Amino acid sequence: MTRARDDLVVPLEATAAETTVTTSWSAAIADALDGISLTSRATHTLALPRPDGTATEVAVSVNDVPGRGPVSPRPDWPSPTSTPTLTRDSPVEDRDAFPLRFVSASALHPLATDRDAHLLDSLLDNQLETEYGRVPPSHPLPFDALAPGDVGRIAHDAIASLIEGGANAAAIRADANGIATDAVTRAIARRRREMDRAVPRAEREAIADYLRDTVLPQVTETDLYELLDDADAVYVEEPLDTVASVADLDIEVGAQADVVLRIGDRWYVHDFKLAFADGTDEADQRSRLQLGVYAWALCRQEKLDPSRVTTALTFLGARADADVTGTVPPGRVPHWLAHLHPDARE
C-alpha cells in the first residue's frame, strides 16, 4: 500500500491467487470488490455498509498496472516463521527505478536533489525541515511541547484567518479589539487539537506574544497588504493540486499557496516563511522552487500565460529583512519533476 494524497492505493492481482480471505488481506479486499473488474481501467462506485444499517459510497478506480510477474524466493530469504537478520543492503533490487507517484511542492527540491535522504520521510508525510527551522539558543520561544514546524503552522493559520476576515493592517498592528490575539489563540487551539498534545500555558503565551507582537506586524508591512484593497478576488490557503505526466507516468503534485490574488487579468501568488534562523543557499533555492510550483500549477488550472503571474516570497521572524528575490520559472518545473522518474532524468 502507498499514499497518494487522500487516496489509498492498493496493489491487487487481477487473477485469483491461491489465498483465502482469512489468510491474505489482499484477497479480502479483492473479495470486497466482488463484481468490479480488475482488468480494465475504470472508476466504480462501491457501497460500504455501516453498523447503523446505512451505507457509505466510495469511488474505486482501477488503474490496471502491469506487474513484474512472480518472484521466486532466494535461498537466503527468511522463512515466514524465522527471525530475519537485518542488513544494510536493501532486499529490493533496482530500488533507484522506483518512481514516486506523489510529491508536495515543498518536498520537490529535497527529493529531486537527494532522494535517498528524504524518501522515507516524504512517504510517511513527515515534514522535511529546512535551515530556517533550526532554532538558536537565544531565541525567545521555549519549544518544549511544540516544534518550529508547529509554530509555523500556527502562524500560517493566524495569517489566513486575518486575511479571510478582512482585517486591515492598522487594526492588526494595534491589536484592536484583540483581533490579532484572538486569531493567534484560535490557531494555537486548533494545532493542539490536531496534535492531541498538552502544551504548557507558559509556552502558549510565549508563542502568542511572539506572533502577535513580532510576526503579524511584519505581515502588514509586506506588498501583499498593499494589494489586498485592489484585489478582485482573494484566495487563502488555496489548493493548487495538479497531475503531471512524466515519461508516461502520472505524478500527483500537491500544492497549497498561502495567498493568491487576482487584480484584473493579473495574478499574484504569495508565500510566507517563518524563519527562526538564517537560511542557506540550498534552503532558499528550495523555497524558490516551491513558489515556482505554485505559479506553474496556477497557470495549468487557469490556463494562464506565465507572464500574467507575479510571485512573492516573504520571510517572517528572524529573516524579515531577507532579500530572497526571484523564483524558479514555471516552465522549469517539469524539469524538476523529471528527477522523480529515473527514465526521464536528464
mmCIF file of C-alpha atoms in Angstrom:
data_model
loop_
_atom_site.group_PDB
_atom_site.id
_atom_site.type_symbol
_atom_site.label_atom_id
_atom_site.label_comp_id
_atom_site.label_asym_id
_atom_site.label_seq_id
_atom_site.Cartn_x
_atom_site.Cartn_y
_atom_site.Cartn_z
ATOM 1 C CA MET A 1 0.000 0.000 0.000
ATOM 2 C CA THR A 2 1.114 3.544 -0.559
ATOM 3 C CA ARG A 3 -0.260 7.048 -0.132
ATOM 4 C CA ALA A 4 -1.434 9.321 -2.903
ATOM 5 C CA ARG A 5 -2.783 12.436 -1.240
ATOM 6 C CA ASP A 6 -6.203 11.452 0.188
ATOM 7 C CA ASP A 7 -6.468 8.111 -1.619
ATOM 8 C CA LEU A 8 -5.474 4.608 -0.568
ATOM 9 C CA VAL A 9 -3.543 2.853 -3.335
ATOM 10 C CA VAL A 10 -3.571 -0.941 -3.074
ATOM 11 C CA PRO A 11 -1.822 -3.353 -5.481
ATOM 12 C CA LEU A 12 -4.051 -6.360 -6.250
ATOM 13 C CA GLU A 13 -3.568 -9.283 -8.598
ATOM 14 C CA ALA A 14 -6.028 -9.258 -11.481
ATOM 15 C CA THR A 15 -6.268 -13.060 -11.398
ATOM 16 C CA ALA A 16 -7.214 -15.169 -8.426
ATOM 17 C CA ALA A 17 -4.328 -16.176 -6.233
ATOM 18 C CA GLU A 18 -4.020 -19.309 -4.111
ATOM 19 C CA THR A 19 -5.101 -17.459 -0.981
ATOM 20 C CA THR A 20 -8.296 -17.011 1.000
ATOM 21 C CA VAL A 21 -9.888 -14.053 2.728
ATOM 22 C CA THR A 22 -8.742 -15.469 6.061
ATOM 23 C CA THR A 23 -5.085 -15.744 5.079
ATOM 24 C CA SER A 24 -4.486 -12.685 2.899
ATOM 25 C CA TRP A 25 -5.552 -9.064 3.292
ATOM 26 C CA SER A 26 -5.129 -8.675 -0.474
ATOM 27 C CA ALA A 27 -7.612 -11.478 -1.075
ATOM 28 C CA ALA A 28 -10.008 -9.959 1.453
ATOM 29 C CA ILE A 29 -10.010 -6.616 -0.374
ATOM 30 C CA ALA A 30 -10.449 -8.336 -3.724
ATOM 31 C CA ASP A 31 -13.403 -10.235 -2.269
ATOM 32 C CA ALA A 32 -14.968 -6.989 -1.057
ATOM 33 C CA LEU A 33 -14.674 -5.668 -4.602
ATOM 34 C CA ASP A 34 -16.703 -8.573 -5.977
ATOM 35 C CA GLY A 35 -18.309 -7.523 -9.216
ATOM 36 C CA ILE A 36 -15.700 -4.873 -10.006
ATOM 37 C CA SER A 37 -13.396 -5.763 -12.869
ATOM 38 C CA LEU A 38 -9.716 -5.526 -12.019
ATOM 39 C CA THR A 39 -8.556 -5.918 -15.620
ATOM 40 C CA SER A 40 -9.711 -2.651 -17.218
ATOM 41 C CA ARG A 41 -9.233 0.998 -16.365
ATOM 42 C CA ALA A 42 -12.438 2.464 -14.946
ATOM 43 C CA THR A 43 -13.888 4.146 -11.871
ATOM 44 C CA HIS A 44 -16.628 2.319 -9.995
ATOM 45 C CA THR A 45 -18.878 3.140 -7.027
ATOM 46 C CA LEU A 46 -18.828 0.769 -4.078
ATOM 47 C CA ALA A 47 -21.352 0.894 -1.209
ATOM 48 C CA LEU A 48 -19.716 0.104 2.143
ATOM 49 C CA PRO A 49 -22.190 -0.960 4.868
ATOM 50 C CA ARG A 50 -22.130 0.876 8.200
ATOM 51 C CA PRO A 51 -23.089 -0.503 11.640
ATOM 52 C CA ASP A 52 -26.257 1.605 11.700
ATOM 53 C CA GLY A 53 -27.566 -0.114 8.573
ATOM 54 C CA THR A 54 -26.739 2.701 6.165
ATOM 55 C CA ALA A 55 -24.035 2.626 3.519
ATOM 56 C CA THR A 56 -21.228 4.959 2.515
ATOM 57 C CA GLU A 57 -20.386 5.214 -1.159
ATOM 58 C CA VAL A 58 -16.716 5.370 -2.144
ATOM 59 C CA ALA A 59 -15.079 5.624 -5.536
ATOM 60 C CA VAL A 60 -12.851 2.737 -6.622
ATOM 61 C CA SER A 61 -10.563 3.490 -9.542
ATOM 62 C CA VAL A 62 -8.864 0.578 -11.281
ATOM 63 C CA ASN A 63 -5.628 1.572 -12.988
ATOM 64 C CA ASP A 64 -4.738 -1.857 -14.440
ATOM 65 C CA VAL A 65 -0.970 -1.566 -13.993
ATOM 66 C CA PRO A 66 1.076 -4.481 -15.379
ATOM 67 C CA GLY A 67 3.022 -6.295 -12.683
ATOM 68 C CA ARG A 68 6.571 -7.617 -12.804
ATOM 69 C CA GLY A 69 5.356 -11.200 -12.534
ATOM 70 C CA PRO A 70 6.013 -13.755 -9.790
ATOM 71 C CA VAL A 71 9.187 -13.525 -7.743
ATOM 72 C CA SER A 72 10.945 -16.745 -6.822
ATOM 73 C CA PRO A 73 12.263 -16.840 -3.225
ATOM 74 C CA ARG A 74 16.025 -16.781 -2.881
ATOM 75 C CA PRO A 75 17.761 -19.306 -0.608
ATOM 76 C CA ASP A 76 18.867 -16.514 1.754
ATOM 77 C CA TRP A 77 15.351 -15.157 2.259
ATOM 78 C CA PRO A 78 13.972 -15.929 5.744
ATOM 79 C CA SER A 79 11.065 -18.332 6.073
ATOM 80 C CA PRO A 80 7.753 -16.916 7.398
ATOM 81 C CA THR A 81 8.429 -18.395 10.838
ATOM 82 C CA SER A 82 12.089 -17.457 11.191
ATOM 83 C CA THR A 83 13.577 -14.291 12.648
ATOM 84 C CA PRO A 84 15.031 -12.155 9.833
ATOM 85 C CA THR A 85 18.545 -10.778 10.057
ATOM 86 C CA LEU A 86 18.703 -7.067 9.309
ATOM 87 C CA THR A 87 21.464 -5.928 6.969
ATOM 88 C CA ARG A 88 22.453 -2.629 5.406
ATOM 89 C CA ASP A 89 21.622 -3.916 1.923
ATOM 90 C CA SER A 90 18.132 -3.351 0.642
ATOM 91 C CA PRO A 91 16.351 -6.569 -0.468
ATOM 92 C CA VAL A 92 14.703 -4.586 -3.265
ATOM 93 C CA GLU A 93 16.642 -4.825 -6.483
ATOM 94 C CA ASP A 94 16.930 -1.765 -8.705
ATOM 95 C CA ARG A 95 15.453 0.451 -5.981
ATOM 96 C CA ASP A 96 16.543 3.595 -7.846
ATOM 97 C CA ALA A 97 13.987 2.712 -10.518
ATOM 98 C CA PHE A 98 11.109 3.083 -8.029
ATOM 99 C CA PRO A 99 9.193 6.144 -9.260
ATOM 100 C CA LEU A 100 7.322 8.499 -6.959
ATOM 101 C CA ARG A 101 3.625 8.969 -7.667
ATOM 102 C CA PHE A 102 3.017 11.902 -5.307
ATOM 103 C CA VAL A 103 5.126 14.883 -4.299
ATOM 104 C CA SER A 104 4.337 18.075 -2.447
ATOM 105 C CA ALA A 105 5.641 21.387 -3.703
ATOM 106 C CA SER A 106 7.741 21.869 -0.566
ATOM 107 C CA ALA A 107 9.352 18.423 -0.881
ATOM 108 C CA LEU A 108 10.192 18.570 -4.591
ATOM 109 C CA HIS A 109 13.643 20.151 -4.201
ATOM 110 C CA PRO A 110 14.969 17.785 -1.498
ATOM 111 C CA LEU A 111 13.578 14.706 -3.291
ATOM 112 C CA ALA A 112 14.978 15.793 -6.643
ATOM 113 C CA THR A 113 18.444 16.577 -5.246
ATOM 114 C CA ASP A 114 18.864 13.887 -2.559
ATOM 115 C CA ARG A 115 16.180 11.266 -2.988
ATOM 116 C CA ASP A 116 17.621 8.619 -0.654
ATOM 117 C CA ALA A 117 17.945 11.009 2.270
ATOM 118 C CA HIS A 118 14.354 12.251 2.108
ATOM 119 C CA LEU A 119 12.271 9.484 0.512
ATOM 120 C CA LEU A 120 11.126 7.762 3.716
ATOM 121 C CA ASP A 121 10.089 10.999 5.429
ATOM 122 C CA SER A 122 8.187 12.009 2.304
ATOM 123 C CA LEU A 123 6.284 8.705 2.129
ATOM 124 C CA LEU A 124 5.446 8.963 5.836
ATOM 125 C CA ASP A 125 4.258 12.556 5.332
ATOM 126 C CA ASN A 126 6.849 13.834 7.797
ATOM 127 C CA GLN A 127 7.761 17.474 7.428
ATOM 128 C CA LEU A 128 11.087 17.983 5.671
ATOM 129 C CA GLU A 129 12.693 20.701 7.743
ATOM 130 C CA THR A 130 14.855 23.466 6.283
ATOM 131 C CA GLU A 131 17.636 25.524 7.806
ATOM 132 C CA TYR A 132 15.012 28.155 8.628
ATOM 133 C CA GLY A 133 13.652 25.868 11.347
ATOM 134 C CA ARG A 134 16.929 25.462 13.222
ATOM 135 C CA VAL A 135 16.474 27.396 16.436
ATOM 136 C CA PRO A 136 19.433 29.224 18.014
ATOM 137 C CA PRO A 137 19.719 29.033 21.818
ATOM 138 C CA SER A 138 18.995 32.763 22.079
ATOM 139 C CA HIS A 139 15.511 32.512 20.540
ATOM 140 C CA PRO A 140 12.753 33.664 22.929
ATOM 141 C CA LEU A 141 10.425 30.694 22.317
ATOM 142 C CA PRO A 142 10.909 27.614 24.549
ATOM 143 C CA PHE A 143 9.851 24.848 22.069
ATOM 144 C CA ASP A 144 9.111 22.398 24.883
ATOM 145 C CA ALA A 145 5.934 20.797 23.515
ATOM 146 C CA LEU A 146 5.770 22.353 20.051
ATOM 147 C CA ALA A 147 8.394 22.166 17.313
ATOM 148 C CA PRO A 148 9.336 25.024 14.966
ATOM 149 C CA GLY A 149 7.170 23.466 12.256
ATOM 150 C CA ASP A 150 4.169 23.555 14.600
ATOM 151 C CA VAL A 151 4.689 27.248 15.323
ATOM 152 C CA GLY A 152 4.990 27.873 11.590
ATOM 153 C CA ARG A 153 1.645 26.149 11.030
ATOM 154 C CA ILE A 154 0.070 28.242 13.801
ATOM 155 C CA ALA A 155 1.433 31.429 12.225
ATOM 156 C CA HIS A 156 0.035 30.485 8.815
ATOM 157 C CA ASP A 157 -3.382 29.710 10.305
ATOM 158 C CA ALA A 158 -3.489 33.059 12.122
ATOM 159 C CA ILE A 159 -2.442 34.975 8.994
ATOM 160 C CA ALA A 160 -5.053 33.141 6.921
ATOM 161 C CA SER A 161 -7.874 33.905 9.345
ATOM 162 C CA LEU A 162 -6.993 37.603 9.478
ATOM 163 C CA ILE A 163 -6.838 37.956 5.700
ATOM 164 C CA GLU A 164 -10.053 35.990 5.217
ATOM 165 C CA GLY A 165 -11.732 38.175 7.832
ATOM 166 C CA GLY A 166 -10.679 41.343 6.029
ATOM 167 C CA ALA A 167 -8.640 42.709 8.932
ATOM 168 C CA ASN A 168 -6.780 45.881 7.949
ATOM 169 C CA ALA A 169 -3.112 46.472 8.684
ATOM 170 C CA ALA A 170 -3.639 49.166 11.312
ATOM 171 C CA ALA A 171 -6.047 47.012 13.320
ATOM 172 C CA ILE A 172 -3.625 44.081 13.308
ATOM 173 C CA ARG A 173 -0.675 46.194 14.430
ATOM 174 C CA ALA A 174 -2.703 47.792 17.229
ATOM 175 C CA ASP A 175 -4.434 44.501 18.113
ATOM 176 C CA ALA A 176 -7.689 46.478 18.007
ATOM 177 C CA ASN A 177 -10.401 44.703 19.999
ATOM 178 C CA GLY A 178 -7.987 41.817 20.434
ATOM 179 C CA ILE A 179 -8.220 40.903 16.746
ATOM 180 C CA ALA A 180 -4.626 39.644 16.479
ATOM 181 C CA THR A 181 -4.694 37.943 19.884
ATOM 182 C CA ASP A 182 -7.905 36.085 19.016
ATOM 183 C CA ALA A 183 -6.513 34.881 15.684
ATOM 184 C CA VAL A 184 -3.367 33.509 17.316
ATOM 185 C CA THR A 185 -5.271 31.937 20.224
ATOM 186 C CA ARG A 186 -7.615 30.106 17.861
ATOM 187 C CA ALA A 187 -4.695 28.906 15.748
ATOM 188 C CA ILE A 188 -2.873 27.531 18.805
ATOM 189 C CA ALA A 189 -6.015 25.735 19.988
ATOM 190 C CA ARG A 190 -6.525 24.216 16.544
ATOM 191 C CA ARG A 191 -2.962 22.917 16.426
ATOM 192 C CA ARG A 192 -3.296 21.415 19.916
ATOM 193 C CA ARG A 193 -6.428 19.530 18.813
ATOM 194 C CA GLU A 194 -4.692 18.257 15.688
ATOM 195 C CA MET A 195 -1.709 17.030 17.680
ATOM 196 C CA ASP A 196 -3.757 15.835 20.676
ATOM 197 C CA ARG A 197 -0.979 17.067 22.916
ATOM 198 C CA ALA A 198 -0.889 19.195 26.039
ATOM 199 C CA VAL A 199 1.027 22.456 25.682
ATOM 200 C CA PRO A 200 2.114 24.274 28.860
ATOM 201 C CA ARG A 201 0.390 27.591 29.411
ATOM 202 C CA ALA A 202 3.702 29.462 29.552
ATOM 203 C CA GLU A 203 4.649 28.114 26.115
ATOM 204 C CA ARG A 204 1.263 29.026 24.647
ATOM 205 C CA GLU A 205 1.559 32.555 25.984
ATOM 206 C CA ALA A 206 5.128 32.917 24.682
ATOM 207 C CA ILE A 207 4.039 31.829 21.190
ATOM 208 C CA ALA A 208 1.016 34.140 21.261
ATOM 209 C CA ASP A 209 3.151 37.114 22.302
ATOM 210 C CA TYR A 210 5.778 36.424 19.655
ATOM 211 C CA LEU A 211 3.305 36.045 16.812
ATOM 212 C CA ARG A 212 1.114 38.974 17.852
ATOM 213 C CA ASP A 213 3.922 41.436 18.596
ATOM 214 C CA THR A 214 6.534 40.419 16.005
ATOM 215 C CA VAL A 215 5.273 38.222 13.169
ATOM 216 C CA LEU A 216 1.807 39.614 12.398
ATOM 217 C CA PRO A 217 3.009 43.244 12.238
ATOM 218 C CA GLN A 218 5.680 42.083 9.761
ATOM 219 C CA VAL A 219 2.918 40.649 7.554
ATOM 220 C CA THR A 220 1.142 44.001 7.415
ATOM 221 C CA GLU A 221 4.308 45.675 6.104
ATOM 222 C CA THR A 222 4.547 43.434 3.029
ATOM 223 C CA ASP A 223 3.487 44.243 -0.518
ATOM 224 C CA LEU A 224 0.597 41.830 -0.044
ATOM 225 C CA TYR A 225 -1.322 44.212 2.176
ATOM 226 C CA GLU A 226 -0.918 46.988 -0.348
ATOM 227 C CA LEU A 227 -2.573 44.770 -2.964
ATOM 228 C CA LEU A 228 -5.470 43.404 -0.904
ATOM 229 C CA ASP A 229 -7.641 46.516 -1.202
ATOM 230 C CA ASP A 230 -7.395 46.440 -5.006
ATOM 231 C CA ALA A 231 -7.935 42.703 -5.402
ATOM 232 C CA ASP A 232 -10.910 41.446 -7.398
ATOM 233 C CA ALA A 233 -10.533 38.009 -5.806
ATOM 234 C CA VAL A 234 -8.602 36.721 -2.793
ATOM 235 C CA TYR A 235 -7.877 33.044 -2.191
ATOM 236 C CA VAL A 236 -6.297 31.969 1.121
ATOM 237 C CA GLU A 237 -4.597 28.588 1.653
ATOM 238 C CA GLU A 238 -5.659 27.841 -1.905
ATOM 239 C CA PRO A 239 -5.185 24.233 -3.134
ATOM 240 C CA LEU A 240 -3.378 24.160 -6.477
ATOM 241 C CA ASP A 241 -3.077 20.389 -6.800
ATOM 242 C CA THR A 242 -2.454 19.029 -10.258
ATOM 243 C CA VAL A 243 -1.254 15.935 -12.094
ATOM 244 C CA ALA A 244 1.764 15.951 -14.397
ATOM 245 C CA SER A 245 2.791 13.256 -16.860
ATOM 246 C CA VAL A 246 6.471 12.353 -16.763
ATOM 247 C CA ALA A 247 7.634 9.587 -19.104
ATOM 248 C CA ASP A 248 4.078 8.198 -19.327
ATOM 249 C CA LEU A 249 3.770 8.192 -15.534
ATOM 250 C CA ASP A 250 1.204 10.395 -13.810
ATOM 251 C CA ILE A 251 2.674 12.204 -10.788
ATOM 252 C CA GLU A 252 0.309 13.985 -8.434
ATOM 253 C CA VAL A 253 1.710 17.330 -7.307
ATOM 254 C CA GLY A 254 0.323 18.681 -4.051
ATOM 255 C CA ALA A 255 0.468 22.459 -3.792
ATOM 256 C CA GLN A 256 -1.262 24.903 -1.478
ATOM 257 C CA ALA A 257 -0.425 28.576 -1.802
ATOM 258 C CA ASP A 258 -0.672 30.865 1.208
ATOM 259 C CA VAL A 259 -2.410 33.669 -0.690
ATOM 260 C CA VAL A 260 -3.477 34.043 -4.329
ATOM 261 C CA LEU A 261 -4.833 37.372 -5.595
ATOM 262 C CA ARG A 262 -6.367 38.436 -8.873
ATOM 263 C CA ILE A 263 -6.369 42.090 -9.933
ATOM 264 C CA GLY A 264 -7.855 42.453 -13.377
ATOM 265 C CA ASP A 265 -6.114 39.947 -15.631
ATOM 266 C CA ARG A 266 -3.042 39.675 -13.405
ATOM 267 C CA TRP A 267 -2.479 37.072 -10.699
ATOM 268 C CA TYR A 268 -0.276 37.258 -7.602
ATOM 269 C CA VAL A 269 0.971 34.277 -5.605
ATOM 270 C CA HIS A 270 2.369 34.963 -2.132
ATOM 271 C CA ASP A 271 4.197 32.523 0.119
ATOM 272 C CA PHE A 272 5.256 33.202 3.722
ATOM 273 C CA LYS A 273 8.134 31.500 5.514
ATOM 274 C CA LEU A 274 8.521 31.805 9.282
ATOM 275 C CA ALA A 275 12.261 31.650 9.925
ATOM 276 C CA PHE A 276 13.934 31.150 13.275
ATOM 277 C CA ALA A 277 17.474 31.336 11.894
ATOM 278 C CA ASP A 278 19.382 32.376 8.793
ATOM 279 C CA GLY A 279 18.927 30.095 5.830
ATOM 280 C CA THR A 280 21.330 28.626 3.304
ATOM 281 C CA ASP A 281 21.512 28.939 -0.459
ATOM 282 C CA GLU A 282 20.023 25.449 -0.737
ATOM 283 C CA ALA A 283 17.106 26.318 1.560
ATOM 284 C CA ASP A 284 16.432 29.498 -0.406
ATOM 285 C CA GLN A 285 16.517 27.549 -3.669
ATOM 286 C CA ARG A 286 14.012 25.089 -2.219
ATOM 287 C CA SER A 287 11.681 27.958 -1.339
ATOM 288 C CA ARG A 288 12.045 29.481 -4.803
ATOM 289 C CA LEU A 289 11.188 26.140 -6.394
ATOM 290 C CA GLN A 290 8.175 25.687 -4.121
ATOM 291 C CA LEU A 291 6.858 29.080 -5.164
ATOM 292 C CA GLY A 292 7.596 28.257 -8.801
ATOM 293 C CA VAL A 293 5.488 25.096 -8.461
ATOM 294 C CA TYR A 294 2.588 27.203 -7.159
ATOM 295 C CA ALA A 295 2.827 29.526 -10.167
ATOM 296 C CA TRP A 296 3.145 26.573 -12.574
ATOM 297 C CA ALA A 297 0.092 24.833 -11.062
ATOM 298 C CA LEU A 298 -1.943 28.058 -11.165
ATOM 299 C CA CYS A 299 -1.088 28.526 -14.849
ATOM 300 C CA ARG A 300 -2.271 24.988 -15.552
ATOM 301 C CA GLN A 301 -5.529 25.429 -13.638
ATOM 302 C CA GLU A 302 -6.446 28.817 -15.062
ATOM 303 C CA LYS A 303 -4.792 28.331 -18.461
ATOM 304 C CA LEU A 304 -2.618 31.409 -17.910
ATOM 305 C CA ASP A 305 0.459 32.634 -19.651
ATOM 306 C CA PRO A 306 3.246 32.729 -17.013
ATOM 307 C CA SER A 307 3.819 36.420 -17.810
ATOM 308 C CA ARG A 308 0.490 37.188 -16.108
ATOM 309 C CA VAL A 309 1.585 35.691 -12.776
ATOM 310 C CA THR A 310 3.694 37.555 -10.203
ATOM 311 C CA THR A 311 5.195 35.683 -7.266
ATOM 312 C CA ALA A 312 6.423 36.948 -3.901
ATOM 313 C CA LEU A 313 8.386 35.091 -1.222
ATOM 314 C CA THR A 314 8.229 36.812 2.166
ATOM 315 C CA PHE A 315 10.239 35.813 5.219
ATOM 316 C CA LEU A 316 8.898 36.491 8.688
ATOM 317 C CA GLY A 317 10.507 36.277 12.102
ATOM 318 C CA ALA A 318 14.297 36.167 12.133
ATOM 319 C CA ARG A 319 14.652 36.851 8.403
ATOM 320 C CA ALA A 320 12.060 39.586 7.947
ATOM 321 C CA ASP A 321 14.646 41.736 6.152
ATOM 322 C CA ALA A 322 15.941 38.921 3.923
ATOM 323 C CA ASP A 323 16.223 39.745 0.243
ATOM 324 C CA VAL A 324 15.415 36.470 -1.494
ATOM 325 C CA THR A 325 14.231 37.512 -4.905
ATOM 326 C CA GLY A 326 13.157 35.557 -7.936
ATOM 327 C CA THR A 327 11.563 32.164 -8.306
ATOM 328 C CA VAL A 328 12.007 29.116 -10.475
ATOM 329 C CA PRO A 329 10.228 29.898 -13.769
ATOM 330 C CA PRO A 330 7.055 27.807 -14.194
ATOM 331 C CA GLY A 331 8.488 26.399 -17.416
ATOM 332 C CA ARG A 332 11.337 24.763 -15.476
ATOM 333 C CA VAL A 333 9.091 22.877 -13.035
ATOM 334 C CA PRO A 334 8.635 19.841 -15.370
ATOM 335 C CA HIS A 335 12.440 19.549 -15.457
ATOM 336 C CA TRP A 336 12.471 19.189 -11.669
ATOM 337 C CA LEU A 337 9.591 16.715 -11.721
ATOM 338 C CA ALA A 338 11.529 14.605 -14.202
ATOM 339 C CA HIS A 339 14.062 13.856 -11.463
ATOM 340 C CA LEU A 340 11.391 11.815 -9.681
ATOM 341 C CA HIS A 341 11.333 9.299 -12.526
ATOM 342 C CA PRO A 342 14.620 7.586 -13.415
ATOM 343 C CA ASP A 343 13.670 7.114 -17.074
ATOM 344 C CA ALA A 344 13.101 10.868 -17.529
ATOM 345 C CA ARG A 345 16.190 12.241 -15.804
ATOM 346 C CA GLU A 346 18.497 14.336 -17.889
#
